[in-house]
Amino acid sequence: MFISCTTFVLYYITNTPTTNIKNMIKLSNLSFGYSKNALLFKNLNLELQVGHIYGLLGKNGAGKSTLLKNIAGLVFPLDGACQVNGHDAAARLPSFLQELFFIPEEVYLPALNARGFVGSSGQFYPSFDHAGFYNMLEEFEVPADKMLNKLSFGQQKKVMIAFGLATNTGTLIMDEPTNGLDIPSKVQFRKIIAAALTDNRCIIISTHQVRDLDSLIDSLVVVHNQEIVLNKSLEEISEKIQFSTAVQAKKADILYQEDGDFGINTISINRAENYSKVDMELLFNAITNKSQAVTSYLN
């Protein structure tokens, strides 16, 4: 009897017992480049835990998308390893694939409506939430009966975000998910993502639009000069540094400053341990403008 490759993979996924390994992403001495003479990363180390929404920041060309593709097993390291939930990402075993969903920056959807798309692809994810998917489409105001390839780019992005969340995978990776979304849709996106986080899920969002992650993420990862220069929770960051104007900050404690719309904005040592909201845009500017004082103090 002939068994198609798709049928075999589906059978393997649905009949392979899942492990009880605590979901965690771990990069160990990972080196990657599209050629050995042009490494994008060298001996990169990174650990990400479940129960967090990570914001991945970096300048254009810093390697954010490539880093995400290594985690998703879409490209393979030249040296070192990337493990997700105890699995070697590069091996792309079915037990790994059923617990990870990756939403790329550019999406290309088939000539199917939402129901047909779920029927062909949702079955590969054992915990797929059909009702949740259609509810999110309705909240995003995306018609479920239209051909997906005929939708606007923004609507296609919304379909993939809704599908990714509905998979209920332990790891959800999104590369520039807010590109193509209007302002109301970005507000909806933040609400939906925040509600999707559980203690058993790790969500990673890469963006160059820092403000889109405001009030959404709880941890920040920054890639700069081929290195992970920061991997801290916002709580850890706010305990060590504070964000204010030059008038409010003590001059001796200022680690970084730049001109703002209403004066000079500063990052300074939080000696009094007073809470201040993390200004991610200012912090990112400090890191990428070669301010060693900020990164050294935080690390």
PDB file of C-alpha atoms in Angstrom:
ATOM      1  CA  MET A   1       0.000   0.000   0.000  1.00  0.00           C
ATOM      2  CA  PHE A   2       1.357   3.441  -0.971  1.00  0.00           C
ATOM      3  CA  ILE A   3       1.641   5.994   1.863  1.00  0.00           C
ATOM      4  CA  SER A   4       2.348   9.571   0.856  1.00  0.00           C
ATOM      5  CA  CYS A   5       5.171  11.500   2.487  1.00  0.00           C
ATOM      6  CA  THR A   6       2.647  13.966   3.948  1.00  0.00           C
ATOM      7  CA  THR A   7       0.586  11.139   5.452  1.00  0.00           C
ATOM      8  CA  PHE A   8       3.686   9.564   6.980  1.00  0.00           C
ATOM      9  CA  VAL A   9       4.886  12.840   8.515  1.00  0.00           C
ATOM     10  CA  LEU A  10       1.416  13.568   9.884  1.00  0.00           C
ATOM     11  CA  TYR A  11       1.201  10.074  11.379  1.00  0.00           C
ATOM     12  CA  TYR A  12       4.666  10.455  12.915  1.00  0.00           C
ATOM     13  CA  ILE A  13       3.791  13.800  14.468  1.00  0.00           C
ATOM     14  CA  THR A  14       0.466  12.762  15.943  1.00  0.00           C
ATOM     15  CA  ASN A  15       1.770   9.452  17.259  1.00  0.00           C
ATOM     16  CA  THR A  16       5.122  10.547  18.668  1.00  0.00           C
ATOM     17  CA  PRO A  17       4.894  11.203  22.418  1.00  0.00           C
ATOM     18  CA  THR A  18       6.025  14.639  23.496  1.00  0.00           C
ATOM     19  CA  THR A  19       8.743  14.965  26.105  1.00  0.00           C
ATOM     20  CA  ASN A  20       8.519  16.709  29.433  1.00  0.00           C
ATOM     21  CA  ILE A  21      11.667  18.727  28.764  1.00  0.00           C
ATOM     22  CA  LYS A  22      11.198  22.309  29.907  1.00  0.00           C
ATOM     23  CA  ASN A  23      10.942  24.383  26.760  1.00  0.00           C
ATOM     24  CA  MET A  24      14.049  26.491  26.366  1.00  0.00           C
ATOM     25  CA  ILE A  25      16.047  27.910  23.478  1.00  0.00           C
ATOM     26  CA  LYS A  26      19.787  27.546  23.858  1.00  0.00           C
ATOM     27  CA  LEU A  27      22.472  28.636  21.424  1.00  0.00           C
ATOM     28  CA  SER A  28      25.916  27.296  22.291  1.00  0.00           C
ATOM     29  CA  ASN A  29      29.013  28.748  20.574  1.00  0.00           C
ATOM     30  CA  LEU A  30      26.997  29.141  17.399  1.00  0.00           C
ATOM     31  CA  SER A  31      28.829  30.399  14.336  1.00  0.00           C
ATOM     32  CA  PHE A  32      26.960  31.135  11.136  1.00  0.00           C
ATOM     33  CA  GLY A  33      27.701  32.671   7.775  1.00  0.00           C
ATOM     34  CA  TYR A  34      26.567  32.175   4.213  1.00  0.00           C
ATOM     35  CA  SER A  35      30.226  31.425   3.565  1.00  0.00           C
ATOM     36  CA  LYS A  36      33.081  30.512   5.925  1.00  0.00           C
ATOM     37  CA  ASN A  37      34.911  33.652   4.911  1.00  0.00           C
ATOM     38  CA  ALA A  38      32.040  35.957   5.916  1.00  0.00           C
ATOM     39  CA  LEU A  39      30.698  34.981   9.319  1.00  0.00           C
ATOM     40  CA  LEU A  40      27.613  36.806  10.517  1.00  0.00           C
ATOM     41  CA  PHE A  41      27.859  35.319  14.015  1.00  0.00           C
ATOM     42  CA  LYS A  42      30.824  33.746  15.798  1.00  0.00           C
ATOM     43  CA  ASN A  43      30.615  31.771  19.059  1.00  0.00           C
ATOM     44  CA  LEU A  44      27.171  33.173  19.847  1.00  0.00           C
ATOM     45  CA  ASN A  45      25.601  32.127  23.163  1.00  0.00           C
ATOM     46  CA  LEU A  46      22.000  32.795  24.128  1.00  0.00           C
ATOM     47  CA  GLU A  47      19.361  31.299  26.419  1.00  0.00           C
ATOM     48  CA  LEU A  48      15.646  32.107  26.224  1.00  0.00           C
ATOM     49  CA  GLN A  49      13.076  30.751  28.654  1.00  0.00           C
ATOM     50  CA  VAL A  50       9.373  29.969  28.506  1.00  0.00           C
ATOM     51  CA  GLY A  51       6.851  32.350  29.994  1.00  0.00           C
ATOM     52  CA  HIS A  52       8.364  35.397  28.295  1.00  0.00           C
ATOM     53  CA  ILE A  53       7.736  37.629  25.303  1.00  0.00           C
ATOM     54  CA  TYR A  54      11.157  38.605  23.965  1.00  0.00           C
ATOM     55  CA  GLY A  55      11.755  41.644  21.796  1.00  0.00           C
ATOM     56  CA  LEU A  56      14.681  41.143  19.409  1.00  0.00           C
ATOM     57  CA  LEU A  57      16.216  44.427  18.299  1.00  0.00           C
ATOM     58  CA  GLY A  58      19.087  45.246  15.990  1.00  0.00           C
ATOM     59  CA  LYS A  59      20.001  47.526  13.126  1.00  0.00           C
ATOM     60  CA  ASN A  60      19.102  46.518   9.585  1.00  0.00           C
ATOM     61  CA  GLY A  61      21.625  43.901   8.526  1.00  0.00           C
ATOM     62  CA  ALA A  62      22.555  42.998  12.105  1.00  0.00           C
ATOM     63  CA  GLY A  63      21.363  39.425  11.577  1.00  0.00           C
ATOM     64  CA  LYS A  64      18.016  39.376  13.405  1.00  0.00           C
ATOM     65  CA  SER A  65      16.246  37.359  10.708  1.00  0.00           C
ATOM     66  CA  THR A  66      19.195  34.987  10.361  1.00  0.00           C
ATOM     67  CA  LEU A  67      19.251  34.395  14.103  1.00  0.00           C
ATOM     68  CA  LEU A  68      15.531  33.549  14.046  1.00  0.00           C
ATOM     69  CA  LYS A  69      16.034  31.204  11.096  1.00  0.00           C
ATOM     70  CA  ASN A  70      18.757  29.346  13.020  1.00  0.00           C
ATOM     71  CA  ILE A  71      16.324  28.855  15.917  1.00  0.00           C
ATOM     72  CA  ALA A  72      13.622  27.658  13.520  1.00  0.00           C
ATOM     73  CA  GLY A  73      16.020  25.245  11.799  1.00  0.00           C
ATOM     74  CA  LEU A  74      15.669  26.979   8.438  1.00  0.00           C
ATOM     75  CA  VAL A  75      19.419  27.597   8.170  1.00  0.00           C
ATOM     76  CA  PHE A  76      22.190  25.582   9.776  1.00  0.00           C
ATOM     77  CA  PRO A  77      25.169  26.762  11.852  1.00  0.00           C
ATOM     78  CA  LEU A  78      28.693  26.200  10.598  1.00  0.00           C
ATOM     79  CA  ASP A  79      29.778  25.455  14.173  1.00  0.00           C
ATOM     80  CA  GLY A  80      28.083  25.160  17.532  1.00  0.00           C
ATOM     81  CA  ALA A  81      24.481  24.192  18.158  1.00  0.00           C
ATOM     82  CA  CYS A  82      20.972  25.514  18.575  1.00  0.00           C
ATOM     83  CA  GLN A  83      18.610  23.504  20.748  1.00  0.00           C
ATOM     84  CA  VAL A  84      14.905  24.129  21.213  1.00  0.00           C
ATOM     85  CA  ASN A  85      13.089  22.136  23.864  1.00  0.00           C
ATOM     86  CA  GLY A  86      15.940  19.644  23.867  1.00  0.00           C
ATOM     87  CA  HIS A  87      15.862  19.169  20.083  1.00  0.00           C
ATOM     88  CA  ASP A  88      18.626  20.026  17.645  1.00  0.00           C
ATOM     89  CA  ALA A  89      16.916  22.680  15.510  1.00  0.00           C
ATOM     90  CA  ALA A  90      18.940  21.767  12.413  1.00  0.00           C
ATOM     91  CA  ALA A  91      17.617  18.176  12.486  1.00  0.00           C
ATOM     92  CA  ARG A  92      14.022  19.459  12.020  1.00  0.00           C
ATOM     93  CA  LEU A  93      12.435  16.354  13.515  1.00  0.00           C
ATOM     94  CA  PRO A  94       8.610  16.202  13.450  1.00  0.00           C
ATOM     95  CA  SER A  95       8.539  16.391  17.253  1.00  0.00           C
ATOM     96  CA  PHE A  96      10.442  19.687  16.946  1.00  0.00           C
ATOM     97  CA  LEU A  97       8.343  21.087  14.101  1.00  0.00           C
ATOM     98  CA  GLN A  98       5.008  20.465  15.821  1.00  0.00           C
ATOM     99  CA  GLU A  99       6.070  22.681  18.737  1.00  0.00           C
ATOM    100  CA  LEU A 100       7.473  25.659  16.807  1.00  0.00           C
ATOM    101  CA  PHE A 101       5.857  28.118  14.426  1.00  0.00           C
ATOM    102  CA  PHE A 102       7.750  30.766  12.463  1.00  0.00           C
ATOM    103  CA  ILE A 103       6.119  33.789  10.823  1.00  0.00           C
ATOM    104  CA  PRO A 104       8.563  35.344   8.321  1.00  0.00           C
ATOM    105  CA  GLU A 105       8.629  39.010   7.384  1.00  0.00           C
ATOM    106  CA  GLU A 106       7.381  38.258   3.876  1.00  0.00           C
ATOM    107  CA  VAL A 107       4.372  35.948   3.641  1.00  0.00           C
ATOM    108  CA  TYR A 108       3.107  34.079   0.585  1.00  0.00           C
ATOM    109  CA  LEU A 109      -0.291  32.439   1.062  1.00  0.00           C
ATOM    110  CA  PRO A 110      -1.866  29.845  -1.248  1.00  0.00           C
ATOM    111  CA  ALA A 111      -5.016  30.152  -3.364  1.00  0.00           C
ATOM    112  CA  LEU A 112      -7.194  28.835  -0.541  1.00  0.00           C
ATOM    113  CA  ASN A 113      -9.660  30.423   1.815  1.00  0.00           C
ATOM    114  CA  ALA A 114      -9.049  30.340   5.569  1.00  0.00           C
ATOM    115  CA  ARG A 115     -10.971  27.088   6.034  1.00  0.00           C
ATOM    116  CA  GLY A 116      -9.015  25.350   3.300  1.00  0.00           C
ATOM    117  CA  PHE A 117      -5.730  26.639   4.698  1.00  0.00           C
ATOM    118  CA  VAL A 118      -6.533  25.345   8.180  1.00  0.00           C
ATOM    119  CA  GLY A 119      -7.656  22.012   6.727  1.00  0.00           C
ATOM    120  CA  SER A 120      -4.362  21.515   4.898  1.00  0.00           C
ATOM    121  CA  SER A 121      -1.935  22.953   7.453  1.00  0.00           C
ATOM    122  CA  GLY A 122      -3.568  23.055  10.875  1.00  0.00           C
ATOM    123  CA  GLN A 123      -3.541  19.258  11.185  1.00  0.00           C
ATOM    124  CA  PHE A 124       0.247  19.286  11.632  1.00  0.00           C
ATOM    125  CA  TYR A 125      -0.162  20.983  15.033  1.00  0.00           C
ATOM    126  CA  PRO A 126      -1.796  18.699  17.613  1.00  0.00           C
ATOM    127  CA  SER A 127      -3.037  21.575  19.777  1.00  0.00           C
ATOM    128  CA  PHE A 128      -4.415  23.721  16.958  1.00  0.00           C
ATOM    129  CA  ASP A 129      -7.305  25.894  18.159  1.00  0.00           C
ATOM    130  CA  HIS A 130      -9.813  26.119  15.309  1.00  0.00           C
ATOM    131  CA  ALA A 131     -12.294  28.316  17.147  1.00  0.00           C
ATOM    132  CA  GLY A 132      -9.529  30.618  18.349  1.00  0.00           C
ATOM    133  CA  PHE A 133      -8.239  31.037  14.788  1.00  0.00           C
ATOM    134  CA  TYR A 134     -11.602  32.167  13.421  1.00  0.00           C
ATOM    135  CA  ASN A 135     -12.191  34.415  16.429  1.00  0.00           C
ATOM    136  CA  MET A 136      -8.875  36.160  15.785  1.00  0.00           C
ATOM    137  CA  LEU A 137      -9.704  36.580  12.091  1.00  0.00           C
ATOM    138  CA  GLU A 138     -12.975  38.194  13.105  1.00  0.00           C
ATOM    139  CA  GLU A 139     -11.196  40.475  15.560  1.00  0.00           C
ATOM    140  CA  PHE A 140      -8.710  41.426  12.839  1.00  0.00           C
ATOM    141  CA  GLU A 141     -11.648  41.994  10.437  1.00  0.00           C
ATOM    142  CA  VAL A 142     -10.280  39.540   7.874  1.00  0.00           C
ATOM    143  CA  PRO A 143     -12.918  37.724   5.755  1.00  0.00           C
ATOM    144  CA  ALA A 144     -12.613  33.964   6.196  1.00  0.00           C
ATOM    145  CA  ASP A 145     -14.202  33.134   2.848  1.00  0.00           C
ATOM    146  CA  LYS A 146     -11.890  35.115   0.538  1.00  0.00           C
ATOM    147  CA  MET A 147      -8.926  33.561  -1.238  1.00  0.00           C
ATOM    148  CA  LEU A 148      -5.873  34.267   0.896  1.00  0.00           C
ATOM    149  CA  ASN A 149      -3.631  35.145  -2.049  1.00  0.00           C
ATOM    150  CA  LYS A 150      -6.107  37.869  -3.044  1.00  0.00           C
ATOM    151  CA  LEU A 151      -5.978  39.611   0.334  1.00  0.00           C
ATOM    152  CA  SER A 152      -3.883  42.718   0.920  1.00  0.00           C
ATOM    153  CA  PHE A 153      -0.420  42.277   2.409  1.00  0.00           C
ATOM    154  CA  GLY A 154      -1.638  43.573   5.771  1.00  0.00           C
ATOM    155  CA  GLN A 155      -4.556  41.126   5.808  1.00  0.00           C
ATOM    156  CA  GLN A 156      -2.261  38.253   4.857  1.00  0.00           C
ATOM    157  CA  LYS A 157      -0.020  39.206   7.782  1.00  0.00           C
ATOM    158  CA  LYS A 158      -3.042  39.086  10.092  1.00  0.00           C
ATOM    159  CA  VAL A 159      -3.980  35.612   8.817  1.00  0.00           C
ATOM    160  CA  MET A 160      -0.490  34.303   9.568  1.00  0.00           C
ATOM    161  CA  ILE A 161      -0.445  35.915  13.014  1.00  0.00           C
ATOM    162  CA  ALA A 162      -3.828  34.358  13.814  1.00  0.00           C
ATOM    163  CA  PHE A 163      -2.710  30.974  12.473  1.00  0.00           C
ATOM    164  CA  GLY A 164       0.572  31.079  14.373  1.00  0.00           C
ATOM    165  CA  LEU A 165      -1.163  31.845  17.648  1.00  0.00           C
ATOM    166  CA  ALA A 166      -3.784  29.173  17.005  1.00  0.00           C
ATOM    167  CA  THR A 167      -1.118  26.473  16.638  1.00  0.00           C
ATOM    168  CA  ASN A 168      -0.475  26.772  20.392  1.00  0.00           C
ATOM    169  CA  THR A 169       3.136  25.779  19.856  1.00  0.00           C
ATOM    170  CA  GLY A 170       5.601  26.091  22.715  1.00  0.00           C
ATOM    171  CA  THR A 171       7.753  28.419  20.602  1.00  0.00           C
ATOM    172  CA  LEU A 172       6.317  31.180  18.426  1.00  0.00           C
ATOM    173  CA  ILE A 173       8.734  33.288  16.351  1.00  0.00           C
ATOM    174  CA  MET A 174       7.658  36.412  14.471  1.00  0.00           C
ATOM    175  CA  ASP A 175       9.929  38.395  12.170  1.00  0.00           C
ATOM    176  CA  GLU A 176       8.713  41.991  11.704  1.00  0.00           C
ATOM    177  CA  PRO A 177       5.056  41.002  12.274  1.00  0.00           C
ATOM    178  CA  THR A 178       3.764  44.593  12.388  1.00  0.00           C
ATOM    179  CA  ASN A 179       5.053  45.502   8.912  1.00  0.00           C
ATOM    180  CA  GLY A 180       1.977  46.163   6.794  1.00  0.00           C
ATOM    181  CA  LEU A 181      -0.348  46.702   9.767  1.00  0.00           C
ATOM    182  CA  ASP A 182      -2.128  50.014  10.296  1.00  0.00           C
ATOM    183  CA  ILE A 183      -2.208  51.686  13.709  1.00  0.00           C
ATOM    184  CA  PRO A 184      -5.518  50.119  14.913  1.00  0.00           C
ATOM    185  CA  SER A 185      -4.270  46.681  13.829  1.00  0.00           C
ATOM    186  CA  LYS A 186      -1.028  47.182  15.745  1.00  0.00           C
ATOM    187  CA  VAL A 187      -3.063  47.897  18.877  1.00  0.00           C
ATOM    188  CA  GLN A 188      -5.071  44.699  18.286  1.00  0.00           C
ATOM    189  CA  PHE A 189      -1.835  42.797  17.676  1.00  0.00           C
ATOM    190  CA  ARG A 190      -0.383  43.845  21.029  1.00  0.00           C
ATOM    191  CA  LYS A 191      -3.555  42.843  22.882  1.00  0.00           C
ATOM    192  CA  ILE A 192      -3.794  39.448  21.169  1.00  0.00           C
ATOM    193  CA  ILE A 193      -0.117  38.577  21.692  1.00  0.00           C
ATOM    194  CA  ALA A 194      -0.178  39.601  25.346  1.00  0.00           C
ATOM    195  CA  ALA A 195      -3.205  37.352  25.917  1.00  0.00           C
ATOM    196  CA  ALA A 196      -1.497  34.422  24.159  1.00  0.00           C
ATOM    197  CA  LEU A 197       1.452  34.139  26.545  1.00  0.00           C
ATOM    198  CA  THR A 198       1.392  31.187  28.936  1.00  0.00           C
ATOM    199  CA  ASP A 199       3.919  29.721  31.357  1.00  0.00           C
ATOM    200  CA  ASN A 200       4.728  27.042  28.758  1.00  0.00           C
ATOM    201  CA  ARG A 201       5.231  29.321  25.776  1.00  0.00           C
ATOM    202  CA  CYS A 202       8.160  31.378  24.509  1.00  0.00           C
ATOM    203  CA  ILE A 203       7.344  34.194  22.072  1.00  0.00           C
ATOM    204  CA  ILE A 204      10.081  36.021  20.146  1.00  0.00           C
ATOM    205  CA  ILE A 205       9.288  39.149  18.150  1.00  0.00           C
ATOM    206  CA  SER A 206      11.867  40.808  15.911  1.00  0.00           C
ATOM    207  CA  THR A 207      11.279  44.379  14.789  1.00  0.00           C
ATOM    208  CA  HIS A 208      13.063  47.543  13.784  1.00  0.00           C
ATOM    209  CA  GLN A 209      10.004  49.539  14.881  1.00  0.00           C
ATOM    210  CA  VAL A 210      10.857  49.705  18.573  1.00  0.00           C
ATOM    211  CA  ARG A 211       7.661  51.453  19.606  1.00  0.00           C
ATOM    212  CA  ASP A 212       5.558  48.566  18.280  1.00  0.00           C
ATOM    213  CA  LEU A 213       6.851  46.465  21.189  1.00  0.00           C
ATOM    214  CA  ASP A 214       5.990  49.056  23.802  1.00  0.00           C
ATOM    215  CA  SER A 215       3.876  47.594  26.643  1.00  0.00           C
ATOM    216  CA  LEU A 216       4.046  44.148  25.014  1.00  0.00           C
ATOM    217  CA  ILE A 217       7.412  42.523  25.685  1.00  0.00           C
ATOM    218  CA  ASP A 218       8.870  41.715  29.089  1.00  0.00           C
ATOM    219  CA  SER A 219      12.429  40.949  27.981  1.00  0.00           C
ATOM    220  CA  LEU A 220      14.828  42.570  25.543  1.00  0.00           C
ATOM    221  CA  VAL A 221      17.507  40.975  23.342  1.00  0.00           C
ATOM    222  CA  VAL A 222      19.769  43.254  21.300  1.00  0.00           C
ATOM    223  CA  VAL A 223      22.040  42.090  18.456  1.00  0.00           C
ATOM    224  CA  HIS A 224      24.890  44.429  17.589  1.00  0.00           C
ATOM    225  CA  ASN A 225      28.265  43.989  15.904  1.00  0.00           C
ATOM    226  CA  GLN A 226      27.738  40.220  15.499  1.00  0.00           C
ATOM    227  CA  GLU A 227      27.083  39.754  19.214  1.00  0.00           C
ATOM    228  CA  ILE A 228      24.238  39.510  21.682  1.00  0.00           C
ATOM    229  CA  VAL A 229      25.030  42.638  23.672  1.00  0.00           C
ATOM    230  CA  LEU A 230      21.939  42.541  25.877  1.00  0.00           C
ATOM    231  CA  ASN A 231      19.561  39.850  27.132  1.00  0.00           C
ATOM    232  CA  LYS A 232      17.671  41.206  30.131  1.00  0.00           C
ATOM    233  CA  SER A 233      14.127  41.494  31.400  1.00  0.00           C
ATOM    234  CA  LEU A 234      12.686  45.000  31.469  1.00  0.00           C
ATOM    235  CA  GLU A 235      12.437  44.630  35.224  1.00  0.00           C
ATOM    236  CA  GLU A 236      16.178  43.951  35.505  1.00  0.00           C
ATOM    237  CA  ILE A 237      16.920  46.923  33.265  1.00  0.00           C
ATOM    238  CA  SER A 238      14.718  49.324  35.227  1.00  0.00           C
ATOM    239  CA  GLU A 239      16.318  48.248  38.504  1.00  0.00           C
ATOM    240  CA  LYS A 240      19.779  49.273  37.286  1.00  0.00           C
ATOM    241  CA  ILE A 241      19.173  52.335  35.122  1.00  0.00           C
ATOM    242  CA  GLN A 242      16.580  55.062  34.884  1.00  0.00           C
ATOM    243  CA  PHE A 243      15.266  57.159  32.034  1.00  0.00           C
ATOM    244  CA  SER A 244      14.692  60.864  32.527  1.00  0.00           C
ATOM    245  CA  THR A 245      15.655  64.320  31.301  1.00  0.00           C
ATOM    246  CA  ALA A 246      18.998  65.974  31.942  1.00  0.00           C
ATOM    247  CA  VAL A 247      17.295  68.343  34.391  1.00  0.00           C
ATOM    248  CA  GLN A 248      16.112  65.415  36.552  1.00  0.00           C
ATOM    249  CA  ALA A 249      19.301  63.326  36.390  1.00  0.00           C
ATOM    250  CA  LYS A 250      22.474  63.852  38.366  1.00  0.00           C
ATOM    251  CA  LYS A 251      25.251  64.721  35.970  1.00  0.00           C
ATOM    252  CA  ALA A 252      27.715  62.286  37.547  1.00  0.00           C
ATOM    253  CA  ASP A 253      25.278  59.382  37.076  1.00  0.00           C
ATOM    254  CA  ILE A 254      24.469  59.956  33.387  1.00  0.00           C
ATOM    255  CA  LEU A 255      25.575  57.077  31.166  1.00  0.00           C
ATOM    256  CA  TYR A 256      24.094  58.345  27.888  1.00  0.00           C
ATOM    257  CA  GLN A 257      22.192  61.358  26.621  1.00  0.00           C
ATOM    258  CA  GLU A 258      20.682  62.616  23.393  1.00  0.00           C
ATOM    259  CA  ASP A 259      18.530  65.515  22.233  1.00  0.00           C
ATOM    260  CA  GLY A 260      14.789  64.896  22.411  1.00  0.00           C
ATOM    261  CA  ASP A 261      11.631  66.794  21.501  1.00  0.00           C
ATOM    262  CA  PHE A 262      11.376  68.326  24.966  1.00  0.00           C
ATOM    263  CA  GLY A 263      14.998  68.667  26.004  1.00  0.00           C
ATOM    264  CA  ILE A 264      17.830  66.232  26.592  1.00  0.00           C
ATOM    265  CA  ASN A 265      16.843  62.620  27.342  1.00  0.00           C
ATOM    266  CA  THR A 266      19.180  60.636  29.560  1.00  0.00           C
ATOM    267  CA  ILE A 267      19.973  57.160  30.808  1.00  0.00           C
ATOM    268  CA  SER A 268      21.531  57.246  34.241  1.00  0.00           C
ATOM    269  CA  ILE A 269      22.454  54.965  37.143  1.00  0.00           C
ATOM    270  CA  ASN A 270      19.404  54.164  39.260  1.00  0.00           C
ATOM    271  CA  ARG A 271      21.043  54.618  42.660  1.00  0.00           C
ATOM    272  CA  ALA A 272      17.776  55.288  44.489  1.00  0.00           C
ATOM    273  CA  GLU A 273      16.118  52.277  42.802  1.00  0.00           C
ATOM    274  CA  ASN A 274      13.214  54.442  41.693  1.00  0.00           C
ATOM    275  CA  TYR A 275      11.020  52.853  39.032  1.00  0.00           C
ATOM    276  CA  SER A 276      11.037  54.401  35.575  1.00  0.00           C
ATOM    277  CA  LYS A 277       9.550  52.917  32.442  1.00  0.00           C
ATOM    278  CA  VAL A 278      12.192  51.555  30.075  1.00  0.00           C
ATOM    279  CA  ASP A 279      12.519  53.778  27.023  1.00  0.00           C
ATOM    280  CA  MET A 280      13.454  51.039  24.557  1.00  0.00           C
ATOM    281  CA  GLU A 281      14.130  53.451  21.713  1.00  0.00           C
ATOM    282  CA  LEU A 282      16.522  55.505  23.827  1.00  0.00           C
ATOM    283  CA  LEU A 283      18.197  52.361  25.161  1.00  0.00           C
ATOM    284  CA  PHE A 284      18.571  50.940  21.654  1.00  0.00           C
ATOM    285  CA  ASN A 285      20.084  54.217  20.447  1.00  0.00           C
ATOM    286  CA  ALA A 286      22.537  54.168  23.350  1.00  0.00           C
ATOM    287  CA  ILE A 287      23.662  50.629  22.537  1.00  0.00           C
ATOM    288  CA  THR A 288      23.985  51.125  18.779  1.00  0.00           C
ATOM    289  CA  ASN A 289      25.679  54.509  19.114  1.00  0.00           C
ATOM    290  CA  LYS A 290      28.676  52.840  20.734  1.00  0.00           C
ATOM    291  CA  SER A 291      27.792  53.749  24.286  1.00  0.00           C
ATOM    292  CA  GLN A 292      29.832  51.129  26.117  1.00  0.00           C
ATOM    293  CA  ALA A 293      28.878  52.691  29.437  1.00  0.00           C
ATOM    294  CA  VAL A 294      25.266  51.523  29.227  1.00  0.00           C
ATOM    295  CA  THR A 295      25.921  47.944  28.105  1.00  0.00           C
ATOM    296  CA  SER A 296      28.820  47.534  30.522  1.00  0.00           C
ATOM    297  CA  TYR A 297      26.732  48.746  33.441  1.00  0.00           C
ATOM    298  CA  LEU A 298      23.770  46.509  32.567  1.00  0.00           C
ATOM    299  CA  ASN A 299      25.915  43.426  32.083  1.00  0.00           C
TER     300      ASN A 299
END
